[in-house]
Amino acid sequence: MPAAPATSDDHKKEGNELFAKGDFLRAAAAYTRGIKAAPDSHVLYSNRAQAFLRLHKVGKALEDADRCIALAPDFVKGYHRKASALHALGEPARSEEASGLTTPPSLAILPA
């Protein structure tokens, strides 16, 4: 009987293990396989953005951070990844703006 195909969680776990070992390229590849299995997983985009940042592939990291935010506007790490990518691109004003958005809209306190 053939083995069951790997799930997005399997790829995420593999990516996390590789990332922890400092193998950022293979971690990014594992997260990519996970994204192919679950294209709406904001966590996989966030994780891959962090791997891309470590690989100095800042443009790709920014794309993944934006996708993460689009999928899950309340996920704080998406904004952190975006701010980190913008900072790495040398855009401090946009980085500060993105980091100022780290309070998800649903958790923001509105003035009385």
mmCIF file of N, CA, C and O in Angstrom:
data_model
loop_
_atom_site.group_PDB
_atom_site.id
_atom_site.type_symbol
_atom_site.label_atom_id
_atom_site.label_comp_id
_atom_site.label_asym_id
_atom_site.label_seq_id
_atom_site.Cartn_x
_atom_site.Cartn_y
_atom_site.Cartn_z
ATOM 1 N N MET A 1 0.850 -1.177 0.000
ATOM 2 C CA MET A 1 0.000 0.000 0.000
ATOM 3 C C MET A 1 0.899 1.245 0.000
ATOM 4 O O MET A 1 1.764 1.387 0.846
ATOM 5 N N PRO A 2 0.677 2.176 -0.947
ATOM 6 C CA PRO A 2 1.516 3.376 -1.008
ATOM 7 C C PRO A 2 1.263 4.293 0.179
ATOM 8 O O PRO A 2 0.171 4.322 0.742
ATOM 9 N N ALA A 3 2.285 5.036 0.544
ATOM 10 C CA ALA A 3 2.173 5.985 1.651
ATOM 11 C C ALA A 3 1.239 7.123 1.253
ATOM 12 O O ALA A 3 1.146 7.486 0.084
ATOM 13 N N ALA A 4 0.569 7.668 2.239
ATOM 14 C CA ALA A 4 -0.322 8.811 1.985
ATOM 15 C C ALA A 4 0.529 10.016 1.590
ATOM 16 O O ALA A 4 1.638 10.197 2.089
ATOM 17 N N PRO A 5 0.009 10.844 0.681
ATOM 18 C CA PRO A 5 0.773 12.036 0.293
ATOM 19 C C PRO A 5 0.955 12.967 1.493
ATOM 20 O O PRO A 5 0.129 13.008 2.396
ATOM 21 N N ALA A 6 2.043 13.690 1.464
ATOM 22 C CA ALA A 6 2.334 14.628 2.550
ATOM 23 C C ALA A 6 1.294 15.741 2.580
ATOM 24 O O ALA A 6 0.840 16.211 1.538
ATOM 25 N N THR A 7 0.919 16.152 3.767
ATOM 26 C CA THR A 7 -0.051 17.233 3.938
ATOM 27 C C THR A 7 0.685 18.556 4.114
ATOM 28 O O THR A 7 1.907 18.595 4.306
ATOM 29 N N SER A 8 -0.074 19.640 4.101
ATOM 30 C CA SER A 8 0.535 20.951 4.334
ATOM 31 C C SER A 8 1.167 21.004 5.722
ATOM 32 O O SER A 8 2.221 21.612 5.906
ATOM 33 N N ASP A 9 0.559 20.333 6.697
ATOM 34 C CA ASP A 9 1.148 20.289 8.042
ATOM 35 C C ASP A 9 2.473 19.539 8.056
ATOM 36 O O ASP A 9 3.397 19.915 8.778
ATOM 37 N N ASP A 10 2.563 18.475 7.243
ATOM 38 C CA ASP A 10 3.824 17.740 7.135
ATOM 39 C C ASP A 10 4.922 18.647 6.581
ATOM 40 O O ASP A 10 6.045 18.659 7.081
ATOM 41 N N HIS A 11 4.578 19.410 5.552
ATOM 42 C CA HIS A 11 5.560 20.305 4.939
ATOM 43 C C HIS A 11 5.936 21.436 5.903
ATOM 44 O O HIS A 11 7.104 21.833 5.974
ATOM 45 N N LYS A 12 4.954 21.930 6.653
ATOM 46 C CA LYS A 12 5.231 22.979 7.639
ATOM 47 C C LYS A 12 6.193 22.454 8.702
ATOM 48 O O LYS A 12 7.166 23.129 9.062
ATOM 49 N N LYS A 13 5.930 21.261 9.195
ATOM 50 C CA LYS A 13 6.804 20.672 10.218
ATOM 51 C C LYS A 13 8.219 20.499 9.670
ATOM 52 O O LYS A 13 9.203 20.830 10.342
ATOM 53 N N GLU A 14 8.324 19.984 8.449
ATOM 54 C CA GLU A 14 9.638 19.812 7.819
ATOM 55 C C GLU A 14 10.336 21.162 7.684
ATOM 56 O O GLU A 14 11.530 21.300 8.005
ATOM 57 N N GLY A 15 9.606 22.172 7.220
ATOM 58 C CA GLY A 15 10.180 23.504 7.067
ATOM 59 C C GLY A 15 10.651 24.072 8.389
ATOM 60 O O GLY A 15 11.738 24.651 8.481
ATOM 61 N N ASN A 16 9.855 23.883 9.436
ATOM 62 C CA ASN A 16 10.241 24.379 10.758
ATOM 63 C C ASN A 16 11.508 23.701 11.260
ATOM 64 O O ASN A 16 12.382 24.353 11.855
ATOM 65 N N GLU A 17 11.620 22.406 11.030
ATOM 66 C CA GLU A 17 12.825 21.673 11.455
ATOM 67 C C GLU A 17 14.051 22.164 10.688
ATOM 68 O O GLU A 17 15.127 22.366 11.276
ATOM 69 N N LEU A 18 13.901 22.356 9.379
ATOM 70 C CA LEU A 18 15.017 22.843 8.571
ATOM 71 C C LEU A 18 15.396 24.274 8.961
ATOM 72 O O LEU A 18 16.577 24.610 9.044
ATOM 73 N N PHE A 19 14.394 25.102 9.218
ATOM 74 C CA PHE A 19 14.654 26.476 9.633
ATOM 75 C C PHE A 19 15.446 26.490 10.941
ATOM 76 O O PHE A 19 16.411 27.246 11.081
ATOM 77 N N ALA A 20 15.032 25.658 11.883
ATOM 78 C CA ALA A 20 15.714 25.593 13.183
ATOM 79 C C ALA A 20 17.179 25.181 13.025
ATOM 80 O O ALA A 20 18.024 25.580 13.833
ATOM 81 N N LYS A 21 17.480 24.418 11.988
ATOM 82 C CA LYS A 21 18.859 23.984 11.719
ATOM 83 C C LYS A 21 19.638 25.031 10.918
ATOM 84 O O LYS A 21 20.816 24.845 10.646
ATOM 85 N N GLY A 22 18.961 26.094 10.501
ATOM 86 C CA GLY A 22 19.622 27.127 9.717
ATOM 87 C C GLY A 22 19.651 26.850 8.229
ATOM 88 O O GLY A 22 20.323 27.545 7.476
ATOM 89 N N ASP A 23 18.914 25.838 7.785
ATOM 90 C CA ASP A 23 18.850 25.502 6.361
ATOM 91 C C ASP A 23 17.651 26.231 5.745
ATOM 92 O O ASP A 23 16.610 25.647 5.454
ATOM 93 N N PHE A 24 17.818 27.547 5.560
ATOM 94 C CA PHE A 24 16.710 28.399 5.162
ATOM 95 C C PHE A 24 16.218 28.131 3.742
ATOM 96 O O PHE A 24 15.024 28.250 3.477
ATOM 97 N N LEU A 25 17.118 27.747 2.849
ATOM 98 C CA LEU A 25 16.717 27.467 1.470
ATOM 99 C C LEU A 25 15.797 26.250 1.407
ATOM 100 O O LEU A 25 14.735 26.284 0.783
ATOM 101 N N ARG A 26 16.196 25.187 2.060
ATOM 102 C CA ARG A 26 15.356 23.980 2.061
ATOM 103 C C ARG A 26 14.081 24.199 2.865
ATOM 104 O O ARG A 26 13.033 23.639 2.545
ATOM 105 N N ALA A 27 14.144 25.048 3.903
ATOM 106 C CA ALA A 27 12.932 25.380 4.667
ATOM 107 C C ALA A 27 11.942 26.107 3.762
ATOM 108 O O ALA A 27 10.748 25.773 3.747
ATOM 109 N N ALA A 28 12.434 27.084 2.987
ATOM 110 C CA ALA A 28 11.558 27.816 2.069
ATOM 111 C C ALA A 28 10.928 26.858 1.058
ATOM 112 O O ALA A 28 9.741 26.985 0.730
ATOM 113 N N ALA A 29 11.701 25.905 0.588
ATOM 114 C CA ALA A 29 11.169 24.926 -0.371
ATOM 115 C C ALA A 29 10.080 24.070 0.279
ATOM 116 O O ALA A 29 9.051 23.780 -0.357
ATOM 117 N N ALA A 30 10.276 23.689 1.531
ATOM 118 C CA ALA A 30 9.262 22.896 2.234
ATOM 119 C C ALA A 30 7.982 23.719 2.422
ATOM 120 O O ALA A 30 6.872 23.217 2.217
ATOM 121 N N TYR A 31 8.131 24.986 2.792
ATOM 122 C CA TYR A 31 6.953 25.839 2.941
ATOM 123 C C TYR A 31 6.240 26.025 1.602
ATOM 124 O O TYR A 31 5.010 26.066 1.544
ATOM 125 N N THR A 32 7.005 26.100 0.519
ATOM 126 C CA THR A 32 6.402 26.225 -0.814
ATOM 127 C C THR A 32 5.562 24.995 -1.128
ATOM 128 O O THR A 32 4.448 25.110 -1.650
ATOM 129 N N ARG A 33 6.078 23.820 -0.800
ATOM 130 C CA ARG A 33 5.287 22.597 -1.015
ATOM 131 C C ARG A 33 4.016 22.631 -0.173
ATOM 132 O O ARG A 33 2.949 22.209 -0.623
ATOM 133 N N GLY A 34 4.129 23.147 1.037
ATOM 134 C CA GLY A 34 2.955 23.278 1.892
ATOM 135 C C GLY A 34 1.929 24.228 1.300
ATOM 136 O O GLY A 34 0.725 23.967 1.346
ATOM 137 N N ILE A 35 2.412 25.337 0.742
ATOM 138 C CA ILE A 35 1.514 26.314 0.120
ATOM 139 C C ILE A 35 0.804 25.705 -1.079
ATOM 140 O O ILE A 35 -0.384 25.956 -1.301
ATOM 141 N N LYS A 36 1.508 24.858 -1.827
ATOM 142 C CA LYS A 36 0.861 24.187 -2.958
ATOM 143 C C LYS A 36 -0.262 23.279 -2.475
ATOM 144 O O LYS A 36 -1.292 23.138 -3.133
ATOM 145 N N ALA A 37 -0.076 22.670 -1.300
ATOM 146 C CA ALA A 37 -1.096 21.778 -0.745
ATOM 147 C C ALA A 37 -2.234 22.554 -0.076
ATOM 148 O O ALA A 37 -3.366 22.078 -0.043
ATOM 149 N N ALA A 38 -1.916 23.746 0.457
ATOM 150 C CA ALA A 38 -2.919 24.555 1.158
ATOM 151 C C ALA A 38 -2.675 26.033 0.832
ATOM 152 O O ALA A 38 -2.081 26.760 1.623
ATOM 153 N N PRO A 39 -3.112 26.479 -0.350
ATOM 154 C CA PRO A 39 -2.791 27.840 -0.805
ATOM 155 C C PRO A 39 -3.358 28.968 0.053
ATOM 156 O O PRO A 39 -2.944 30.108 -0.098
ATOM 157 N N ASP A 40 -4.268 28.678 0.948
ATOM 158 C CA ASP A 40 -4.838 29.718 1.805
ATOM 159 C C ASP A 40 -4.268 29.700 3.222
ATOM 160 O O ASP A 40 -4.829 30.324 4.125
ATOM 161 N N SER A 41 -3.128 29.053 3.413
ATOM 162 C CA SER A 41 -2.515 28.984 4.739
ATOM 163 C C SER A 41 -1.647 30.214 4.995
ATOM 164 O O SER A 41 -0.514 30.295 4.526
ATOM 165 N N HIS A 42 -2.177 31.138 5.764
ATOM 166 C CA HIS A 42 -1.423 32.352 6.082
ATOM 167 C C HIS A 42 -0.145 32.048 6.861
ATOM 168 O O HIS A 42 0.861 32.717 6.706
ATOM 169 N N VAL A 43 -0.178 31.008 7.682
ATOM 170 C CA VAL A 43 1.000 30.651 8.485
ATOM 171 C C VAL A 43 2.148 30.215 7.585
ATOM 172 O O VAL A 43 3.310 30.589 7.827
ATOM 173 N N LEU A 44 1.852 29.450 6.543
ATOM 174 C CA LEU A 44 2.920 29.021 5.632
ATOM 175 C C LEU A 44 3.535 30.211 4.899
ATOM 176 O O LEU A 44 4.755 30.262 4.702
ATOM 177 N N TYR A 45 2.708 31.183 4.509
ATOM 178 C CA TYR A 45 3.260 32.389 3.873
ATOM 179 C C TYR A 45 4.135 33.166 4.859
ATOM 180 O O TYR A 45 5.192 33.681 4.493
ATOM 181 N N SER A 46 3.704 33.244 6.104
ATOM 182 C CA SER A 46 4.492 33.931 7.125
ATOM 183 C C SER A 46 5.836 33.230 7.342
ATOM 184 O O SER A 46 6.892 33.877 7.397
ATOM 185 N N ASN A 47 5.780 31.921 7.455
ATOM 186 C CA ASN A 47 7.017 31.155 7.672
ATOM 187 C C ASN A 47 7.958 31.285 6.478
ATOM 188 O O ASN A 47 9.169 31.462 6.653
ATOM 189 N N ARG A 48 7.400 31.202 5.280
ATOM 190 C CA ARG A 48 8.261 31.316 4.102
ATOM 191 C C ARG A 48 8.840 32.723 3.988
ATOM 192 O O ARG A 48 9.999 32.893 3.604
ATOM 193 N N ALA A 49 8.059 33.742 4.376
ATOM 194 C CA ALA A 49 8.578 35.111 4.371
ATOM 195 C C ALA A 49 9.797 35.218 5.281
ATOM 196 O O ALA A 49 10.807 35.840 4.920
ATOM 197 N N GLN A 50 9.722 34.602 6.453
ATOM 198 C CA GLN A 50 10.859 34.648 7.377
ATOM 199 C C GLN A 50 12.067 33.922 6.789
ATOM 200 O O GLN A 50 13.202 34.393 6.909
ATOM 201 N N ALA A 51 11.839 32.790 6.141
ATOM 202 C CA ALA A 51 12.948 32.070 5.495
ATOM 203 C C ALA A 51 13.558 32.922 4.388
ATOM 204 O O ALA A 51 14.796 33.010 4.269
ATOM 205 N N PHE A 52 12.710 33.571 3.593
ATOM 206 C CA PHE A 52 13.218 34.450 2.534
ATOM 207 C C PHE A 52 14.023 35.612 3.114
ATOM 208 O O PHE A 52 15.047 36.009 2.555
ATOM 209 N N LEU A 53 13.563 36.160 4.235
ATOM 210 C CA LEU A 53 14.330 37.237 4.876
ATOM 211 C C LEU A 53 15.726 36.753 5.253
ATOM 212 O O LEU A 53 16.711 37.459 5.041
ATOM 213 N N ARG A 54 15.804 35.570 5.798
ATOM 214 C CA ARG A 54 17.106 35.010 6.183
ATOM 215 C C ARG A 54 17.992 34.752 4.968
ATOM 216 O O ARG A 54 19.213 34.757 5.081
ATOM 217 N N LEU A 55 17.371 34.524 3.817
ATOM 218 C CA LEU A 55 18.112 34.297 2.574
ATOM 219 C C LEU A 55 18.401 35.602 1.827
ATOM 220 O O LEU A 55 18.974 35.576 0.738
ATOM 221 N N HIS A 56 17.989 36.726 2.412
ATOM 222 C CA HIS A 56 18.156 38.054 1.808
ATOM 223 C C HIS A 56 17.368 38.186 0.498
ATOM 224 O O HIS A 56 17.742 38.963 -0.369
ATOM 225 N N LYS A 57 16.280 37.441 0.376
ATOM 226 C CA LYS A 57 15.360 37.552 -0.765
ATOM 227 C C LYS A 57 14.189 38.410 -0.294
ATOM 228 O O LYS A 57 13.073 37.941 -0.085
ATOM 229 N N VAL A 58 14.497 39.695 -0.112
ATOM 230 C CA VAL A 58 13.585 40.606 0.558
ATOM 231 C C VAL A 58 12.308 40.856 -0.247
ATOM 232 O O VAL A 58 11.222 40.930 0.322
ATOM 233 N N GLY A 59 12.428 40.980 -1.553
ATOM 234 C CA GLY A 59 11.244 41.184 -2.382
ATOM 235 C C GLY A 59 10.261 40.034 -2.248
ATOM 236 O O GLY A 59 9.043 40.251 -2.129
ATOM 237 N N LYS A 60 10.776 38.816 -2.249
ATOM 238 C CA LYS A 60 9.907 37.646 -2.094
ATOM 239 C C LYS A 60 9.301 37.607 -0.693
ATOM 240 O O LYS A 60 8.151 37.222 -0.519
ATOM 241 N N ALA A 61 10.091 38.015 0.301
ATOM 242 C CA ALA A 61 9.586 38.058 1.673
ATOM 243 C C ALA A 61 8.433 39.055 1.784
ATOM 244 O O ALA A 61 7.408 38.768 2.423
ATOM 245 N N LEU A 62 8.578 40.197 1.140
ATOM 246 C CA LEU A 62 7.531 41.212 1.175
ATOM 247 C C LEU A 62 6.257 40.704 0.486
ATOM 248 O O LEU A 62 5.145 40.902 0.998
ATOM 249 N N GLU A 63 6.409 40.030 -0.642
ATOM 250 C CA GLU A 63 5.242 39.453 -1.333
ATOM 251 C C GLU A 63 4.511 38.468 -0.429
ATOM 252 O O GLU A 63 3.277 38.485 -0.350
ATOM 253 N N ASP A 64 5.273 37.606 0.251
ATOM 254 C CA ASP A 64 4.642 36.619 1.128
ATOM 255 C C ASP A 64 3.991 37.288 2.338
ATOM 256 O O ASP A 64 2.916 36.875 2.775
ATOM 257 N N ALA A 65 4.623 38.322 2.875
ATOM 258 C CA ALA A 65 4.028 39.040 4.002
ATOM 259 C C ALA A 65 2.706 39.679 3.582
ATOM 260 O O ALA A 65 1.711 39.598 4.318
ATOM 261 N N ASP A 66 2.685 40.288 2.408
ATOM 262 C CA ASP A 66 1.448 40.890 1.913
ATOM 263 C C ASP A 66 0.364 39.837 1.712
ATOM 264 O O ASP A 66 -0.807 40.065 2.028
ATOM 265 N N ARG A 67 0.740 38.688 1.177
ATOM 266 C CA ARG A 67 -0.238 37.604 0.973
ATOM 267 C C ARG A 67 -0.759 37.101 2.318
ATOM 268 O O ARG A 67 -1.950 36.849 2.481
ATOM 269 N N CYS A 68 0.132 36.973 3.288
ATOM 270 C CA CYS A 68 -0.250 36.545 4.632
ATOM 271 C C CYS A 68 -1.279 37.510 5.221
ATOM 272 O O CYS A 68 -2.310 37.088 5.757
ATOM 273 N N ILE A 69 -1.014 38.805 5.101
ATOM 274 C CA ILE A 69 -1.929 39.826 5.630
ATOM 275 C C ILE A 69 -3.270 39.776 4.906
ATOM 276 O O ILE A 69 -4.331 39.886 5.534
ATOM 277 N N ALA A 70 -3.240 39.581 3.601
ATOM 278 C CA ALA A 70 -4.483 39.499 2.826
ATOM 279 C C ALA A 70 -5.328 38.304 3.274
ATOM 280 O O ALA A 70 -6.558 38.395 3.351
ATOM 281 N N LEU A 71 -4.662 37.203 3.584
ATOM 282 C CA LEU A 71 -5.379 35.996 4.003
ATOM 283 C C LEU A 71 -5.884 36.084 5.433
ATOM 284 O O LEU A 71 -6.935 35.529 5.759
ATOM 285 N N ALA A 72 -5.111 36.751 6.295
ATOM 286 C CA ALA A 72 -5.457 36.791 7.724
ATOM 287 C C ALA A 72 -5.091 38.156 8.308
ATOM 288 O O ALA A 72 -4.040 38.311 8.922
ATOM 289 N N PRO A 73 -5.951 39.157 8.113
ATOM 290 C CA PRO A 73 -5.640 40.511 8.588
ATOM 291 C C PRO A 73 -5.441 40.617 10.099
ATOM 292 O O PRO A 73 -4.859 41.583 10.570
ATOM 293 N N ASP A 74 -5.905 39.644 10.869
ATOM 294 C CA ASP A 74 -5.739 39.682 12.323
ATOM 295 C C ASP A 74 -4.480 38.955 12.803
ATOM 296 O O ASP A 74 -4.236 38.887 14.010
ATOM 297 N N PHE A 75 -3.692 38.435 11.889
ATOM 298 C CA PHE A 75 -2.487 37.678 12.240
ATOM 299 C C PHE A 75 -1.313 38.651 12.362
ATOM 300 O O PHE A 75 -0.795 39.155 11.371
ATOM 301 N N VAL A 76 -0.890 38.921 13.587
ATOM 302 C CA VAL A 76 0.115 39.941 13.871
ATOM 303 C C VAL A 76 1.442 39.670 13.174
ATOM 304 O O VAL A 76 2.098 40.597 12.692
ATOM 305 N N LYS A 77 1.836 38.424 13.090
ATOM 306 C CA LYS A 77 3.139 38.118 12.480
ATOM 307 C C LYS A 77 3.223 38.567 11.023
ATOM 308 O O LYS A 77 4.307 38.882 10.544
ATOM 309 N N GLY A 78 2.111 38.608 10.332
ATOM 310 C CA GLY A 78 2.130 39.075 8.945
ATOM 311 C C GLY A 78 2.631 40.509 8.853
ATOM 312 O O GLY A 78 3.453 40.845 7.995
ATOM 313 N N TYR A 79 2.163 41.354 9.756
ATOM 314 C CA TYR A 79 2.598 42.757 9.781
ATOM 315 C C TYR A 79 4.066 42.867 10.202
ATOM 316 O O TYR A 79 4.803 43.704 9.682
ATOM 317 N N HIS A 80 4.464 42.018 11.127
ATOM 318 C CA HIS A 80 5.870 42.012 11.557
ATOM 319 C C HIS A 80 6.776 41.611 10.395
ATOM 320 O O HIS A 80 7.826 42.223 10.176
ATOM 321 N N ARG A 81 6.370 40.591 9.652
ATOM 322 C CA ARG A 81 7.171 40.164 8.495
ATOM 323 C C ARG A 81 7.269 41.297 7.466
ATOM 324 O O ARG A 81 8.327 41.540 6.902
ATOM 325 N N LYS A 82 6.146 41.992 7.243
ATOM 326 C CA LYS A 82 6.149 43.089 6.281
ATOM 327 C C LYS A 82 7.078 44.211 6.749
ATOM 328 O O LYS A 82 7.877 44.734 5.968
ATOM 329 N N ALA A 83 6.983 44.573 8.013
ATOM 330 C CA ALA A 83 7.852 45.622 8.550
ATOM 331 C C ALA A 83 9.320 45.224 8.445
ATOM 332 O O ALA A 83 10.168 46.050 8.084
ATOM 333 N N SER A 84 9.630 43.975 8.724
ATOM 334 C CA SER A 84 11.012 43.494 8.624
ATOM 335 C C SER A 84 11.517 43.568 7.191
ATOM 336 O O SER A 84 12.654 43.973 6.941
ATOM 337 N N ALA A 85 10.671 43.192 6.239
ATOM 338 C CA ALA A 85 11.069 43.236 4.827
ATOM 339 C C ALA A 85 11.273 44.675 4.372
ATOM 340 O O ALA A 85 12.264 44.978 3.693
ATOM 341 N N LEU A 86 10.373 45.561 4.750
ATOM 342 C CA LEU A 86 10.518 46.964 4.362
ATOM 343 C C LEU A 86 11.765 47.580 4.984
ATOM 344 O O LEU A 86 12.475 48.360 4.344
ATOM 345 N N HIS A 87 12.045 47.222 6.220
ATOM 346 C CA HIS A 87 13.264 47.706 6.866
ATOM 347 C C HIS A 87 14.497 47.220 6.100
ATOM 348 O O HIS A 87 15.423 47.989 5.850
ATOM 349 N N ALA A 88 14.479 45.953 5.713
ATOM 350 C CA ALA A 88 15.607 45.393 4.957
ATOM 351 C C ALA A 88 15.752 46.054 3.591
ATOM 352 O O ALA A 88 16.865 46.133 3.056
ATOM 353 N N LEU A 89 14.651 46.543 3.037
ATOM 354 C CA LEU A 89 14.699 47.246 1.755
ATOM 355 C C LEU A 89 15.168 48.688 1.903
ATOM 356 O O LEU A 89 15.343 49.389 0.920
ATOM 357 N N GLY A 90 15.369 49.118 3.152
ATOM 358 C CA GLY A 90 15.810 50.484 3.390
ATOM 359 C C GLY A 90 14.687 51.493 3.292
ATOM 360 O O GLY A 90 14.901 52.629 2.882
ATOM 361 N N GLU A 91 13.493 51.072 3.647
ATOM 362 C CA GLU A 91 12.335 51.964 3.607
ATOM 363 C C GLU A 91 11.804 52.153 5.030
ATOM 364 O O GLU A 91 10.766 51.611 5.400
ATOM 365 N N PRO A 92 12.546 52.916 5.844
ATOM 366 C CA PRO A 92 12.171 53.031 7.254
ATOM 367 C C PRO A 92 10.790 53.615 7.493
ATOM 368 O O PRO A 92 10.085 53.178 8.403
ATOM 369 N N ALA A 93 10.368 54.574 6.697
ATOM 370 C CA ALA A 93 9.044 55.163 6.910
ATOM 371 C C ALA A 93 7.954 54.133 6.688
ATOM 372 O O ALA A 93 7.010 54.018 7.481
ATOM 373 N N ARG A 94 8.070 53.380 5.603
ATOM 374 C CA ARG A 94 7.061 52.335 5.336
ATOM 375 C C ARG A 94 7.159 51.216 6.354
ATOM 376 O O ARG A 94 6.150 50.610 6.715
ATOM 377 N N SER A 95 8.376 50.945 6.842
ATOM 378 C CA SER A 95 8.561 49.920 7.865
ATOM 379 C C SER A 95 7.853 50.320 9.152
ATOM 380 O O SER A 95 7.161 49.513 9.778
ATOM 381 N N GLU A 96 8.028 51.592 9.546
ATOM 382 C CA GLU A 96 7.356 52.081 10.751
ATOM 383 C C GLU A 96 5.847 52.035 10.585
ATOM 384 O O GLU A 96 5.123 51.692 11.512
ATOM 385 N N GLU A 97 5.382 52.373 9.394
ATOM 386 C CA GLU A 97 3.945 52.318 9.131
ATOM 387 C C GLU A 97 3.431 50.891 9.274
ATOM 388 O O GLU A 97 2.417 50.655 9.918
ATOM 389 N N ALA A 98 4.151 49.934 8.699
ATOM 390 C CA ALA A 98 3.727 48.530 8.781
ATOM 391 C C ALA A 98 3.792 48.027 10.220
ATOM 392 O O ALA A 98 2.903 47.311 10.666
ATOM 393 N N SER A 99 4.838 48.413 10.942
ATOM 394 C CA SER A 99 4.939 47.946 12.323
ATOM 395 C C SER A 99 3.885 48.609 13.198
ATOM 396 O O SER A 99 3.458 48.032 14.190
ATOM 397 N N GLY A 100 3.437 49.784 12.812
ATOM 398 C CA GLY A 100 2.347 50.439 13.532
ATOM 399 C C GLY A 100 1.021 49.743 13.321
ATOM 400 O O GLY A 100 0.074 49.953 14.071
ATOM 401 N N LEU A 101 0.966 48.906 12.325
ATOM 402 C CA LEU A 101 -0.260 48.162 12.033
ATOM 403 C C LEU A 101 -0.279 46.797 12.705
ATOM 404 O O LEU A 101 -1.117 45.975 12.399
ATOM 405 N N THR A 102 0.652 46.567 13.629
ATOM 406 C CA THR A 102 0.734 45.244 14.230
ATOM 407 C C THR A 102 -0.428 44.925 15.151
ATOM 408 O O THR A 102 -0.577 43.799 15.573
ATOM 409 N N THR A 103 -1.255 45.906 15.475
ATOM 410 C CA THR A 103 -2.488 45.619 16.191
ATOM 411 C C THR A 103 -3.546 45.319 15.144
ATOM 412 O O THR A 103 -3.918 46.196 14.375
ATOM 413 N N PRO A 104 -3.968 44.067 15.060
ATOM 414 C CA PRO A 104 -4.957 43.716 14.042
ATOM 415 C C PRO A 104 -6.217 44.573 14.185
ATOM 416 O O PRO A 104 -6.581 44.962 15.287
ATOM 417 N N PRO A 105 -6.849 44.870 13.063
ATOM 418 C CA PRO A 105 -8.031 45.734 13.092
ATOM 419 C C PRO A 105 -9.091 45.280 14.072
ATOM 420 O O PRO A 105 -9.706 46.108 14.737
ATOM 421 N N SER A 106 -9.301 43.998 14.235
ATOM 422 C CA SER A 106 -10.361 43.524 15.131
ATOM 423 C C SER A 106 -9.993 43.707 16.590
ATOM 424 O O SER A 106 -10.844 43.636 17.454
ATOM 425 N N LEU A 107 -8.698 43.962 16.885
ATOM 426 C CA LEU A 107 -8.273 44.134 18.270
ATOM 427 C C LEU A 107 -7.993 45.585 18.621
ATOM 428 O O LEU A 107 -7.688 45.912 19.762
ATOM 429 N N ALA A 108 -8.072 46.458 17.646
ATOM 430 C CA ALA A 108 -7.778 47.874 17.882
ATOM 431 C C ALA A 108 -8.801 48.478 18.831
ATOM 432 O O ALA A 108 -9.988 48.159 18.775
ATOM 433 N N ILE A 109 -8.325 49.341 19.685
ATOM 434 C CA ILE A 109 -9.218 50.020 20.627
ATOM 435 C C ILE A 109 -9.664 51.320 19.969
ATOM 436 O O ILE A 109 -8.849 52.144 19.556
ATOM 437 N N LEU A 110 -10.949 51.478 19.875
ATOM 438 C CA LEU A 110 -11.501 52.670 19.243
ATOM 439 C C LEU A 110 -11.698 53.750 20.289
ATOM 440 O O LEU A 110 -12.040 53.470 21.440
ATOM 441 N N PRO A 111 -11.485 55.024 19.905
ATOM 442 C CA PRO A 111 -11.714 56.106 20.868
ATOM 443 C C PRO A 111 -13.182 56.165 21.287
ATOM 444 O O PRO A 111 -14.066 55.844 20.508
ATOM 445 N N ALA A 112 -13.404 56.591 22.515
ATOM 446 C CA ALA A 112 -14.782 56.641 23.040
ATOM 447 C C ALA A 112 -15.563 57.787 22.450
ATOM 448 O O ALA A 112 -15.087 58.748 22.009
#
